[in-house]
CSV table of C-alpha atoms in Angstrom, one decimal:
chain,number,residue,atom,x,y,z
E,20,MET,CA,-30.5,-54.5,-6.1
E,21,GLY,CA,-31.2,-56.9,-8.9
E,22,LEU,CA,-28.9,-57.8,-11.7
E,23,VAL,CA,-29.8,-56.8,-15.2
E,24,LEU,CA,-29.8,-59.5,-17.9
E,25,CYS,CA,-28.7,-58.3,-21.3
E,26,TRP,CA,-28.1,-60.2,-24.5
E,27,VAL,CA,-24.8,-59.9,-26.2
E,28,LEU,CA,-23.5,-61.4,-29.4
E,29,GLY,CA,-21.1,-64.2,-28.7
E,30,PRO,CA,-19.3,-66.2,-31.4
E,31,GLY,CA,-22.2,-66.6,-33.7
E,32,TRP,CA,-24.9,-66.8,-31.0
E,33,LEU,CA,-26.8,-64.6,-28.6
E,34,GLN,CA,-25.5,-65.1,-25.1
E,35,PRO,CA,-26.7,-63.7,-21.7
E,36,ALA,CA,-24.5,-61.1,-20.0
E,37,TRP,CA,-24.8,-60.0,-16.4
E,38,ALA,CA,-24.5,-56.4,-15.6
E,39,ILE,CA,-23.9,-54.8,-12.2
E,40,THR,CA,-26.4,-52.2,-11.0
E,41,ALA,CA,-25.5,-48.5,-10.6
E,42,PRO,CA,-25.6,-48.5,-6.7
E,43,GLU,CA,-23.3,-51.5,-6.6
E,44,LEU,CA,-20.8,-49.8,-8.9
E,45,ARG,CA,-20.9,-46.6,-6.8
E,46,SER,CA,-20.4,-48.7,-3.7
E,47,GLN,CA,-17.4,-50.6,-5.2
E,48,ARG,CA,-15.8,-47.2,-6.1
E,49,SER,CA,-16.2,-45.8,-2.6
E,50,LEU,CA,-15.0,-49.0,-0.9
E,51,GLN,CA,-11.7,-48.7,-2.7
E,52,ASP,CA,-10.9,-45.8,-0.4
E,53,LEU,CA,-11.7,-47.6,2.9
E,54,GLN,CA,-9.1,-48.1,5.5
E,55,PRO,CA,-9.4,-49.6,9.0
E,56,ASP,CA,-8.8,-46.1,10.5
E,57,MET,CA,-11.4,-43.7,9.2
E,58,HIS,CA,-11.5,-41.5,12.4
E,59,GLY,CA,-13.0,-38.1,11.8
E,60,ARG,CA,-13.6,-38.4,8.1
E,61,ASN,CA,-16.4,-36.8,6.1
E,62,LEU,CA,-18.3,-39.8,4.6
E,63,GLN,CA,-21.6,-38.0,4.1
E,64,GLN,CA,-24.0,-39.9,1.8
E,65,GLN,CA,-21.5,-42.6,1.0
E,66,GLU,CA,-22.9,-46.0,0.1
E,67,PHE,CA,-21.6,-49.1,1.8
E,68,LEU,CA,-23.4,-52.1,0.2
E,69,LYS,CA,-22.4,-55.4,1.7
E,70,ALA,CA,-19.3,-53.7,3.1
E,71,SER,CA,-17.1,-55.5,5.6
E,72,LEU,CA,-16.3,-52.8,8.2
E,73,ALA,CA,-15.9,-55.0,11.2
E,74,GLY,CA,-13.5,-53.5,13.7
E,75,PHE,CA,-13.1,-50.3,11.7
E,76,ASP,CA,-12.5,-47.0,13.5
E,77,LEU,CA,-15.3,-44.7,12.3
E,78,SER,CA,-15.3,-42.6,15.5
E,79,ASP,CA,-16.2,-38.9,15.1
E,80,THR,CA,-17.0,-39.6,11.5
E,81,ASP,CA,-19.7,-37.6,9.6
E,82,LEU,CA,-21.9,-40.3,8.2
E,83,ARG,CA,-25.0,-38.2,7.6
E,84,GLY,CA,-27.2,-39.7,4.9
E,85,ALA,CA,-24.8,-42.7,4.5
E,86,VAL,CA,-26.3,-46.0,3.4
E,87,PHE,CA,-25.1,-49.3,5.0
E,88,ASN,CA,-27.2,-52.1,3.4
E,89,SER,CA,-26.3,-55.6,4.5
E,90,SER,CA,-23.0,-54.3,5.9
E,91,ASP,CA,-20.9,-55.8,8.7
E,92,LEU,CA,-20.0,-53.3,11.4
E,93,ARG,CA,-19.4,-55.8,14.2
E,94,GLY,CA,-17.0,-54.4,16.7
E,95,ALA,CA,-16.6,-51.1,14.8
E,96,ASN,CA,-15.9,-47.9,16.7
E,97,LEU,CA,-18.7,-45.4,15.9
E,98,SER,CA,-18.4,-43.4,19.0
E,99,GLY,CA,-19.3,-39.8,18.4
E,100,ALA,CA,-20.2,-40.5,14.8
E,101,ASN,CA,-23.0,-38.4,13.2
E,102,MET,CA,-25.3,-40.9,11.5
E,103,GLU,CA,-28.3,-38.6,11.2
E,104,ASP,CA,-30.6,-39.6,8.3
E,105,ALA,CA,-28.4,-42.7,7.6
E,106,VAL,CA,-29.9,-46.0,6.3
E,107,ALA,CA,-28.7,-49.3,7.7
E,108,PHE,CA,-30.9,-52.1,6.4
E,109,ALA,CA,-30.0,-55.6,7.5
E,110,SER,CA,-26.6,-54.5,8.9
E,111,ARG,CA,-24.7,-55.9,11.8
E,112,PHE,CA,-23.7,-53.6,14.7
E,113,GLU,CA,-23.1,-56.3,17.2
E,114,ASP,CA,-20.5,-55.3,19.8
E,115,ALA,CA,-20.0,-51.9,18.1
E,116,ASP,CA,-19.3,-48.8,20.1
E,117,LEU,CA,-22.0,-46.2,19.4
E,118,THR,CA,-21.2,-44.2,22.5
E,119,GLY,CA,-22.3,-40.6,21.9
E,120,ALA,CA,-23.4,-41.3,18.3
E,121,VAL,CA,-26.2,-39.4,16.7
E,122,LEU,CA,-28.6,-41.7,14.9
E,123,ARG,CA,-31.5,-39.2,14.5
E,124,ASN,CA,-34.0,-40.1,11.8
E,125,ALA,CA,-31.9,-43.1,10.8
E,126,MET,CA,-33.6,-46.1,9.2
E,127,LEU,CA,-32.3,-49.2,11.0
E,128,MET,CA,-34.7,-51.9,10.0
E,129,GLN,CA,-33.5,-55.5,10.3
E,130,SER,CA,-30.2,-54.3,11.8
E,131,HIS,CA,-28.8,-55.9,14.9
E,132,PHE,CA,-27.2,-54.3,17.9
E,133,LYS,CA,-26.5,-57.1,20.4
E,134,GLY,CA,-23.7,-56.1,22.8
E,135,SER,CA,-23.3,-52.7,21.3
E,136,SER,CA,-22.5,-49.7,23.6
E,137,ILE,CA,-25.1,-47.1,23.2
E,138,THR,CA,-24.5,-44.8,26.3
E,139,ASN,CA,-25.2,-41.2,25.4
E,140,ALA,CA,-26.4,-42.1,21.9
E,141,ASP,CA,-29.4,-40.2,20.3
E,142,PHE,CA,-31.9,-42.4,18.4
E,143,SER,CA,-34.6,-39.7,18.1
E,144,ASP,CA,-37.0,-40.6,15.3
E,145,ALA,CA,-34.9,-43.5,14.2
E,146,VAL,CA,-36.8,-46.5,12.9
E,147,LEU,CA,-35.8,-49.8,14.5
E,148,ASP,CA,-37.4,-53.2,14.7
E,149,LEU,CA,-39.4,-53.5,17.9
E,150,ASN,CA,-37.4,-56.4,19.4
E,151,GLU,CA,-34.1,-54.4,18.8
E,152,GLN,CA,-35.6,-51.3,20.3
E,153,LYS,CA,-36.7,-53.2,23.4
E,154,ALA,CA,-33.2,-54.8,23.8
E,155,LEU,CA,-31.6,-51.4,23.4
E,156,CYS,CA,-33.8,-50.0,26.1
E,157,LEU,CA,-32.5,-52.5,28.6
E,158,ARG,CA,-29.0,-50.9,28.4
E,159,ALA,CA,-29.9,-47.3,27.4
E,160,ALA,CA,-28.3,-44.6,29.6
E,161,GLY,CA,-27.0,-41.1,29.5
E,162,THR,CA,-27.5,-37.9,27.5
E,163,ASN,CA,-26.0,-37.1,24.1
E,164,SER,CA,-23.6,-34.2,24.5
E,165,THR,CA,-24.2,-32.9,21.0
E,166,THR,CA,-28.0,-32.9,21.0
E,167,GLY,CA,-28.8,-32.9,24.7
E,168,VAL,CA,-31.3,-35.7,24.3
E,169,ASP,CA,-31.6,-38.6,26.8
E,170,THR,CA,-30.8,-42.0,25.2
E,171,ARG,CA,-33.8,-43.7,26.8
E,172,GLU,CA,-36.1,-41.0,25.7
E,173,SER,CA,-34.8,-41.0,22.2
E,174,LEU,CA,-35.5,-44.7,22.0
E,175,GLY,CA,-39.0,-44.3,23.3
E,176,CYS,CA,-38.2,-46.6,26.3
E,177,PRO,CA,-40.8,-46.9,29.0
E,178,MET,CA,-40.1,-44.9,32.1
E,179,PRO,CA,-38.5,-46.9,34.9
E,180,LYS,CA,-40.8,-47.7,37.8
E,181,ALA,CA,-40.2,-45.5,40.8
E,182,PRO,CA,-39.2,-47.3,44.0
E,183,ALA,CA,-42.2,-47.9,46.3
């Protein structure tokens, strides 16, 4: 996500000109259509780079293959969202509602989930930072109604100790 430096002719001199990268252009175009209520939309493979989606309603949204790099999803409603194969690098999901969401095979490195609701979510084969995975295990519960997978199992949480 670097900027490209080009040289353009100014009034008699060569001057540097900054160009925006192709992913940033695509992201800007897709962000023009964003609204706080995106419930149930098909947003497959959309790119949200540095997007401010805090508090947005993305419930029951198809986000398969979507990219959320350095995006703010604090307090967003992602309940029932399908985020299979999504990428969320360095994104913020604090206090987001991920109840019943499918995050199978999602790449979630350097993303934060403090206070997020994850009951019935499926994180099967998702890649998370170890400290985030451990924190999610402390509140993981339920079984995803779409995939039938137990949330704790999908996160690779240690089995709770049986009472003695």
